[in-house]
Short mmCIF file of C-alpha atoms and ligand atoms in Angstrom, two decimals:
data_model
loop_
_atom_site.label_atom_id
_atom_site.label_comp_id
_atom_site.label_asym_id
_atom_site.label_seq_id
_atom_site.Cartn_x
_atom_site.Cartn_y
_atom_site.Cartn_z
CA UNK J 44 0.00 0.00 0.00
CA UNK J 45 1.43 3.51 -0.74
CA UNK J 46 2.41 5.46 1.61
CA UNK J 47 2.74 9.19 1.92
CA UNK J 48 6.74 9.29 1.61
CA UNK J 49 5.82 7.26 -1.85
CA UNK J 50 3.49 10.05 -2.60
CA UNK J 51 5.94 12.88 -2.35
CA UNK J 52 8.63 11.32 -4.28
CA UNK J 53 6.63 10.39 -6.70
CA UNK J 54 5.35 14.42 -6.88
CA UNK J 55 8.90 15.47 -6.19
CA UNK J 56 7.70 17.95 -3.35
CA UNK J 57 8.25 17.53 0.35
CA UNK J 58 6.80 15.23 2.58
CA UNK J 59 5.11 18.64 4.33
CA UNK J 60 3.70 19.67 1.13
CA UNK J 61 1.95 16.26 0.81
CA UNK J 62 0.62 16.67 4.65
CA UNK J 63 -1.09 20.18 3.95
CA UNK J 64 -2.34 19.38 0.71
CA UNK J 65 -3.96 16.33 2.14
CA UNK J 66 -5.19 18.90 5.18
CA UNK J 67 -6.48 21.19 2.60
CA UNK J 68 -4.06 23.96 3.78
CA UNK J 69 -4.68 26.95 1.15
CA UNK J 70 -1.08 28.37 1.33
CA UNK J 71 0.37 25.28 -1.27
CA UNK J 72 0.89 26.97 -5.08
CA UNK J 73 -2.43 25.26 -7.08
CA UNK J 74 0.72 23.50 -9.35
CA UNK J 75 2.20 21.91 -6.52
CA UNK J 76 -1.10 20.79 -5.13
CA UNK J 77 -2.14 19.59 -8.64
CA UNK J 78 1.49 17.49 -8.41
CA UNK J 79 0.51 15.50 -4.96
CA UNK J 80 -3.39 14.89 -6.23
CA UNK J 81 -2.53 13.58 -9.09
CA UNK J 82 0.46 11.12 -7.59
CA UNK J 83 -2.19 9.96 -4.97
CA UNK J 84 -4.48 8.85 -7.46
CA UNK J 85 -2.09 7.08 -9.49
CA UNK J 86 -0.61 5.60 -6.44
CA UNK J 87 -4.30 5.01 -5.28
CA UNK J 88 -3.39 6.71 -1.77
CA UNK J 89 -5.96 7.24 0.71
CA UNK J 90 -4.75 9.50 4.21
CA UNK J 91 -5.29 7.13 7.12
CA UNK J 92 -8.01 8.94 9.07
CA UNK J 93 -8.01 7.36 11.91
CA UNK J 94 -4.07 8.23 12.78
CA UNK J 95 -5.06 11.77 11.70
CA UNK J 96 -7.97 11.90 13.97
CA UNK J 97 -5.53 10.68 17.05
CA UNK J 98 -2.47 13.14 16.29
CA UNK J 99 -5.21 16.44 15.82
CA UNK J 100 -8.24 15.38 18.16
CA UNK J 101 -10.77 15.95 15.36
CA UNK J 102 -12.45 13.70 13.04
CA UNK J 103 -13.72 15.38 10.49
CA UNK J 104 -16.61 13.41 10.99
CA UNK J 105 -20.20 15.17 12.41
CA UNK J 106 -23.10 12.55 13.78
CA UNK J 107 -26.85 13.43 12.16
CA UNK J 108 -30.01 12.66 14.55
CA UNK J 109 -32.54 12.44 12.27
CA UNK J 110 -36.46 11.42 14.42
CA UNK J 111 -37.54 9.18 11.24
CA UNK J 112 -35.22 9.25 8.08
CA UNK J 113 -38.11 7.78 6.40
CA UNK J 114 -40.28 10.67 6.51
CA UNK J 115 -39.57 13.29 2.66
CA UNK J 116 -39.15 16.04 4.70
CA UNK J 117 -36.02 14.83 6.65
CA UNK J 118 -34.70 13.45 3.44
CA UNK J 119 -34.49 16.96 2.30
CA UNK J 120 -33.19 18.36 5.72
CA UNK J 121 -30.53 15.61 5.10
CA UNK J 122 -29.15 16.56 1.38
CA UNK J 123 -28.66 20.07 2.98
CA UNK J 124 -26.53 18.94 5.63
CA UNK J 125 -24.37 16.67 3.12
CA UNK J 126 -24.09 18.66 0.89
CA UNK J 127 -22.21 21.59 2.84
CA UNK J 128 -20.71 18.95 4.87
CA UNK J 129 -19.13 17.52 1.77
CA UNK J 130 -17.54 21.11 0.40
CA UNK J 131 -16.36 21.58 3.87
CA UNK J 132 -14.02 18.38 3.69
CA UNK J 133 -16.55 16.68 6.56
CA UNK J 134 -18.20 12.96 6.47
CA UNK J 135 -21.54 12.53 8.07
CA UNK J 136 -22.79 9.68 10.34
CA UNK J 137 -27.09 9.53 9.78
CA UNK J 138 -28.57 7.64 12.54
CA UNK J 139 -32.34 7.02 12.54
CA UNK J 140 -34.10 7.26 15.58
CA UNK J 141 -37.65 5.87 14.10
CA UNK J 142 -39.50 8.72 16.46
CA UNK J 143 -37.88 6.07 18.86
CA UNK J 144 -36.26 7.85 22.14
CA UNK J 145 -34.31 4.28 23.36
CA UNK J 146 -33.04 4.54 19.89
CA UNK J 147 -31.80 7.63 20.53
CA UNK J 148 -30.07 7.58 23.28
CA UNK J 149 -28.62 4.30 21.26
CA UNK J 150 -27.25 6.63 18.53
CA UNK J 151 -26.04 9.31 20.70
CA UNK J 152 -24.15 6.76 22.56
CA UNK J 153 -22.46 5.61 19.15
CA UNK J 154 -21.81 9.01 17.83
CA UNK J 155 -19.59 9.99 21.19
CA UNK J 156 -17.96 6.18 20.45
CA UNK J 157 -17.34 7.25 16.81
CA UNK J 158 -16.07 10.45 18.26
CA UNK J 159 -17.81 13.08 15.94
CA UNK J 160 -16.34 16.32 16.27
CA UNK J 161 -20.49 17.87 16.04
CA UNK J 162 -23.91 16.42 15.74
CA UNK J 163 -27.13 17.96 14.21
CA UNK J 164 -29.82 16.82 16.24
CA UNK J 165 -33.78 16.53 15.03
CA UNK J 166 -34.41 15.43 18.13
CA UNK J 167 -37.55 12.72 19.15
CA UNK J 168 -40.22 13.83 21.19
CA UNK J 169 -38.22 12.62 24.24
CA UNK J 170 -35.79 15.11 24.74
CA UNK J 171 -32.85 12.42 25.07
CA UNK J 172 -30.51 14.52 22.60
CA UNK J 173 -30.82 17.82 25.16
CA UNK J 174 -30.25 15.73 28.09
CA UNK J 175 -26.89 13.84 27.17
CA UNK J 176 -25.74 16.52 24.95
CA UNK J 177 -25.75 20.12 26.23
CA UNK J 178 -24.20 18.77 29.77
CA UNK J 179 -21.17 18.17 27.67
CA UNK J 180 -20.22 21.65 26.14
CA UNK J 181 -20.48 19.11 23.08
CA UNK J 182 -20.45 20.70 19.67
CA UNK J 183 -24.22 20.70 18.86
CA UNK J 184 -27.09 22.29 16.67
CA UNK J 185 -30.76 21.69 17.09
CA UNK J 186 -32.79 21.41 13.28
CA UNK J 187 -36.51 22.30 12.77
CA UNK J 188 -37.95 21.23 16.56
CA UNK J 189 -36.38 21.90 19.76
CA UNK J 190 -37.29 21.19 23.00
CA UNK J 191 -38.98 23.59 24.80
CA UNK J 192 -36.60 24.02 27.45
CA UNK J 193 -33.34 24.16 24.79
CA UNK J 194 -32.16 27.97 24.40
CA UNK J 195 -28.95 26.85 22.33
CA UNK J 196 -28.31 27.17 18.51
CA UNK J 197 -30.74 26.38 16.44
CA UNK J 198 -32.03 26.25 12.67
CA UNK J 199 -35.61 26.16 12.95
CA UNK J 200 -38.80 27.39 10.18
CA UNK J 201 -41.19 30.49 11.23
CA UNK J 202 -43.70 28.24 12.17
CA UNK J 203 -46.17 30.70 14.34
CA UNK J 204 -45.70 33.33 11.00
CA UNK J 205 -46.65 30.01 8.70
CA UNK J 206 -49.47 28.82 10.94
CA UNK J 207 -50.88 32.36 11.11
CA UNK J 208 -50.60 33.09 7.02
CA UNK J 209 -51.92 29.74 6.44
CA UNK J 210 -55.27 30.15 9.00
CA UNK J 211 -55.54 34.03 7.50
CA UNK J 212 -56.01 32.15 3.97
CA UNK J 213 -58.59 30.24 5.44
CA UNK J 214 -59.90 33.38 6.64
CA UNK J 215 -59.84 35.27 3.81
CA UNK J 216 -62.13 32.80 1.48
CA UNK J 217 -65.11 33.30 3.83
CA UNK J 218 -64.40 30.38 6.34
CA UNK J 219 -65.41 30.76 9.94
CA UNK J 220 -65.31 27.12 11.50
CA UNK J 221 -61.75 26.62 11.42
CA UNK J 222 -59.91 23.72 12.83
CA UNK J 223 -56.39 22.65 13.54
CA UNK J 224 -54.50 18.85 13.89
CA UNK J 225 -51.45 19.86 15.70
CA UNK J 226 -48.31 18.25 15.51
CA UNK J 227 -46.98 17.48 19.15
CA UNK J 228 -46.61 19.86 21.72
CA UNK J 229 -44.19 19.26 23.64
CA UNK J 230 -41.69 20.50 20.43
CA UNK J 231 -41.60 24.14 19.28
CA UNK J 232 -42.56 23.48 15.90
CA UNK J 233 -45.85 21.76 17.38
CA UNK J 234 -46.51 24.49 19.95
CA UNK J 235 -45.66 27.43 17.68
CA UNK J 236 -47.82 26.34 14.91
CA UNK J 237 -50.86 25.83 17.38
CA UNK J 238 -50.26 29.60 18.60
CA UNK J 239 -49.85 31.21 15.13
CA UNK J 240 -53.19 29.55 14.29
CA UNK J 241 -54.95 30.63 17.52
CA UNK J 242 -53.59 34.35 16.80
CA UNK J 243 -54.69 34.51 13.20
CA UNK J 244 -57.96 33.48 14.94
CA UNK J 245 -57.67 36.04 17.62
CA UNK J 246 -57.50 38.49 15.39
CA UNK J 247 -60.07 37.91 13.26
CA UNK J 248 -62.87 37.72 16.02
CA UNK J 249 -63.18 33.99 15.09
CA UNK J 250 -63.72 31.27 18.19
CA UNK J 251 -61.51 28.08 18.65
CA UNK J 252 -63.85 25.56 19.56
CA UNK J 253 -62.16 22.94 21.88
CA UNK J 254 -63.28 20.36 19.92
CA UNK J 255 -62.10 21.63 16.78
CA UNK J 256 -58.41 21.40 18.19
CA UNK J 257 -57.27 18.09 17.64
CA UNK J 258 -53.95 17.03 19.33
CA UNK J 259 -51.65 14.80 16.57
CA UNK J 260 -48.13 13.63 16.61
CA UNK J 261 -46.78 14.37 13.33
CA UNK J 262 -47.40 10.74 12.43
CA UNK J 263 -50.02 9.54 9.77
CA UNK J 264 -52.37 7.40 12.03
CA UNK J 265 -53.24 10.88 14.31
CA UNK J 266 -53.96 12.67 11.40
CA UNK J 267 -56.51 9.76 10.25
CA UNK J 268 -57.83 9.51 14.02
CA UNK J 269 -58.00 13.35 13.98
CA UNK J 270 -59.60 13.90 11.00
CA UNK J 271 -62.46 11.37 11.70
CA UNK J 272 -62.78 13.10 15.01
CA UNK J 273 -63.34 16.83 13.08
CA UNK J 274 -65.55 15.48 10.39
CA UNK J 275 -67.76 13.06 12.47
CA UNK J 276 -68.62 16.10 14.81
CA UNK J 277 -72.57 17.29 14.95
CA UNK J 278 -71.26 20.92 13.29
CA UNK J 279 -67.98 20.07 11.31
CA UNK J 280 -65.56 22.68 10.38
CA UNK J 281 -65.09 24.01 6.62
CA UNK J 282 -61.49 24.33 7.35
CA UNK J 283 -58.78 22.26 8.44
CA UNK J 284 -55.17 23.11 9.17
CA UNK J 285 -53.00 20.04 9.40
CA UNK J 286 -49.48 20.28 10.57
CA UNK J 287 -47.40 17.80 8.80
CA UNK J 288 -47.40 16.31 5.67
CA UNK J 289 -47.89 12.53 6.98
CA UNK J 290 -50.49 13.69 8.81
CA UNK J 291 -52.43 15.66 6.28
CA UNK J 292 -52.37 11.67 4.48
CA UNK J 293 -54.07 10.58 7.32
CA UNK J 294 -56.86 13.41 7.49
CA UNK J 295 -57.17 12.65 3.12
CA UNK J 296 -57.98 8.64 3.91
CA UNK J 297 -60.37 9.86 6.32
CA UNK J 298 -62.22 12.40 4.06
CA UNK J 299 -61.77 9.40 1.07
CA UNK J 300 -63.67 7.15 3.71
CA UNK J 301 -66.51 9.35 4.85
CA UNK J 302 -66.70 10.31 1.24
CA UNK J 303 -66.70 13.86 2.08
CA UNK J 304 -65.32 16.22 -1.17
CA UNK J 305 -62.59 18.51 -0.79
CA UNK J 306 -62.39 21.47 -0.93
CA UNK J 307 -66.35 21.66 -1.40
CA UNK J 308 -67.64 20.57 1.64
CA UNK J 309 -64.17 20.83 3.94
CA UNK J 310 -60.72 22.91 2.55
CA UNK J 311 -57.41 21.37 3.80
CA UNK J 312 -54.45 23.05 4.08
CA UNK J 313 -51.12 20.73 5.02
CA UNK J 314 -47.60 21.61 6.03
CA UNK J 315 -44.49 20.45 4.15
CA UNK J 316 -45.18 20.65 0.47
CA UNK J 317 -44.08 17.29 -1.99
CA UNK J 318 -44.29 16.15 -4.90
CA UNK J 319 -47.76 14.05 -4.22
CA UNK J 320 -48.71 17.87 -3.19
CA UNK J 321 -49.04 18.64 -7.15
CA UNK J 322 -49.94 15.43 -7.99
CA UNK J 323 -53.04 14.57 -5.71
CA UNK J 324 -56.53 15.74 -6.13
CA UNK J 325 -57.58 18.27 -5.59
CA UNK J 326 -54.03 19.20 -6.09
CA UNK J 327 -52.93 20.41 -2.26
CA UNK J 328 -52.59 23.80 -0.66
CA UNK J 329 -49.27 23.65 1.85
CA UNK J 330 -46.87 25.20 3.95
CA UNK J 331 -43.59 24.64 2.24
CA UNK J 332 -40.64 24.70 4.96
CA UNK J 333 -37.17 25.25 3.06
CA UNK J 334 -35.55 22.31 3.24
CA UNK J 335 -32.72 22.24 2.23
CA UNK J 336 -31.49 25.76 3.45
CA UNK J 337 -32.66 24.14 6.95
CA UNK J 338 -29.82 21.71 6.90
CA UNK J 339 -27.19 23.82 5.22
CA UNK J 340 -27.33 26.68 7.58
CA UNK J 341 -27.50 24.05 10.62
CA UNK J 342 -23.85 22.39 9.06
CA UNK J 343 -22.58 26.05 8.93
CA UNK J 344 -23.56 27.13 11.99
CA UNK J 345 -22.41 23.84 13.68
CA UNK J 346 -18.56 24.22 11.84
CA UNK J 347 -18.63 27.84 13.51
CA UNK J 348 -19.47 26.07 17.24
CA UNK J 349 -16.81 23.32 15.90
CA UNK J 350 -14.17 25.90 15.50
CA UNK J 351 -14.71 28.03 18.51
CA UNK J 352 -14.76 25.46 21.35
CA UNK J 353 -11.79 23.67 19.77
CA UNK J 354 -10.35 27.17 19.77
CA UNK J 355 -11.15 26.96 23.63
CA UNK J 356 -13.95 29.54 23.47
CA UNK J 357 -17.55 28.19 24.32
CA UNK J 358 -18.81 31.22 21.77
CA UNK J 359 -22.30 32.43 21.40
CA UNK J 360 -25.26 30.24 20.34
CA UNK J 361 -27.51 31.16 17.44
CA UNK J 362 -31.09 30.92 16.35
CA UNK J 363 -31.69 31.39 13.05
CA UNK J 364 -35.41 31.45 11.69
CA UNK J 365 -36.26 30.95 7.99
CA UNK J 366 -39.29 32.34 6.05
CA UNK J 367 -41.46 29.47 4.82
CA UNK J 368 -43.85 29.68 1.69
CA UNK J 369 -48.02 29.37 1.18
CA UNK J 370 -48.37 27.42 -1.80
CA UNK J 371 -51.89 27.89 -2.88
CA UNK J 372 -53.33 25.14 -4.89
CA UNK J 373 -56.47 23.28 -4.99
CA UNK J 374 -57.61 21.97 -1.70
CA UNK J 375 -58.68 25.28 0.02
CA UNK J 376 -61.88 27.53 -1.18
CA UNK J 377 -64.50 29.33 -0.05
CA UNK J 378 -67.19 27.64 2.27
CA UNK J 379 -70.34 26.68 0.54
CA UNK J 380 -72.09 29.61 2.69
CA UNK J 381 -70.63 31.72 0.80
CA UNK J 382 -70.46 30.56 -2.56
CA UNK J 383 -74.24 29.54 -2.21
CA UNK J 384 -75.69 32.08 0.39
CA UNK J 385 -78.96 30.25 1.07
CA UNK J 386 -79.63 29.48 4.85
CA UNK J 387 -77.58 26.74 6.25
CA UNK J 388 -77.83 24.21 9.27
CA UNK J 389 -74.70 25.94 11.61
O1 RIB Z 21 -43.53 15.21 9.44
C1 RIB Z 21 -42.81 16.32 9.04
C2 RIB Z 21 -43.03 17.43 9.99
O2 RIB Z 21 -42.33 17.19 11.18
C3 RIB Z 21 -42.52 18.72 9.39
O3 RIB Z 21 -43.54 19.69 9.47
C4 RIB Z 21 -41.32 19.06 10.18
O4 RIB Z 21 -41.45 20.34 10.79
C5 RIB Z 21 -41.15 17.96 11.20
O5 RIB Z 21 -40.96 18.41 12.49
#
């Protein structure tokens, strides 16, 4: 196997030249670096990682929590993350918690084994990630939900502004039963969703019926259960806010089964936009989060907290909040009272 004395001989440049080329050190001429990449890859030489890892403490490596890899909006999250972690010279470790919190503490436990120099944490509804991680002075960045307790850095969506421009749409066609399947409270995007949509509500002079606020995990089944809950009822709203996009699939099967037409008789309006979004019908009205931007600022911002507590400085955490767009489709429209004024049972 070559080695790294084979390399620079081969490139006729020092055995130092080789090292900071290989450390991506910018001060090497671009015809000297060109030399040494192009007598690794005909000596097919890979740096030994591991030995690096031990002489400078860092791995280059950062650990990914991700609550259920599964789900399209994570995968998104995900190509944001590897993507700047991948022009920053880092590999990434995804672990999968399955919305399971043993899991998680399971993962957690192999990233510190692994010895990542920084995770990215979409944490479970648990709160495992918080508890073993911020003791630590660890390297760490919270993506899209945080606990409620966490005040550290952070890349999350606007998710009260979202909730509050998506239940002002409602608003705005005519509707004035107006209901909401949160996503779980005990996690900021949950809880800040439910308060945008009570303050668009506020505002407008409109009631929130207890009944027509429907608790829901994120997770398909509670936005089936949910839905059957809001459309069985004596007076069933016109409107329905879901907040996820598994869960607005679950609150669709249940319309489908109580064959109950959308948007004529009840508008829905999910969050996290998809492809199916276009492709359903009635083609879907959604809260599109961004992504991808989610996961690349999270990387960024995690490299700064890599750099300044290996620099010995514990440095100041960061929130950063990003705009999310109302993507007005099909599924949402006026109430039948108003598009046919005649005197309805309320
Ligand atoms: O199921 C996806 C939802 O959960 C998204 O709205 C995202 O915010 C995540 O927390």
């Amino acid at each position: 196997m070559a080695t790294i004395r084979d390399v620079a001989k081969l490139a006729g440049v020092s055995l130092g030249t080789v090292s900071k080329v290989i450390n991506g050190v910018d001060s090497v001429r671009p015809k000297l670096a060109k030399r040494v990449a192009a007598a690794m890859e005909a000596l097919d030489y890979h740096p030994n990682q591991v030995a690096r890892s031990l002489k400078v403490r860092r791995t280059q490596t950062i650990g990914v929590l991700v609550s259920d890899v599964a789900n399209p909006f994570f995968t998104g999250v995900m190509r944001g993350i590897e993507g700047e972690a991948r022009s920053h010279g880092y590999s990434v470790i995804f672990c999968d918690s399955n919305e399971d919190p043993d899991l998680e503490r399971t993962n957690l436990d192999t990233l510190f084994a692994r010895r990542v120099d920084g995770a990215l944490i979409i944490p479970t509804n648990a709160h495992t990630a918080e508890q073993h991680l911020v003791r630590r002075r660890f390297p760490l960045v919270f993506i899209d939900r945080i606990p409620p307790s966490f005040n550290g850095s952070a890349v999350v969506a606007d998710n009260f502004g979202a909730a509050e421009e998506a239940t002002r749409h409602f608003i705005g066609l005519g509707h004035k039963r107006i209901s909401i399947i949160t996503g779980t409270l005990t996690l900021s995007n949950g809880l800040d969703r439910l308060e945008g949509f009570r303050k668009a509500l506020q505002q407008a002079g409109l009631p929130l019926h207890d009944e027509y606020l429907q608790q829901g995990d994120f997770l398909l089944e509670s936005g089936y259960r949910c839905g059957l809950k809001l459309l069985q009822h004596p007076v069933p709203p016109t409107a329905i806010l879901c907040c996820s996009n598994q869960m607005t699939l679950g609150l669709m099967r249940a319309m489908r089964e109580m064959s109950i037409s959308c948007p004529d008789r009840v508008s829905i309006l999910g969050f996290d936009d998809f492809d199916w979004a276009e492709n359903v019908n009635p083609r879907l009205t959604t809260v599109a989060q961004p992504m991808m931007e989610m996961g690349k600022q999270a990387m960024q911002m995690l490299l700064r907290r890599i750099t300044s507590i290996h620099e010995g400085v514990y440095g100041e955490e960061e929130k950063v909040v990003l705009k999310t767009e109302l993507r007005v489709r099909d599924s949402t429209a006026p109430p039948l009272e108003v598009l046919d004024p005649a005197p309805h049972e309320v």
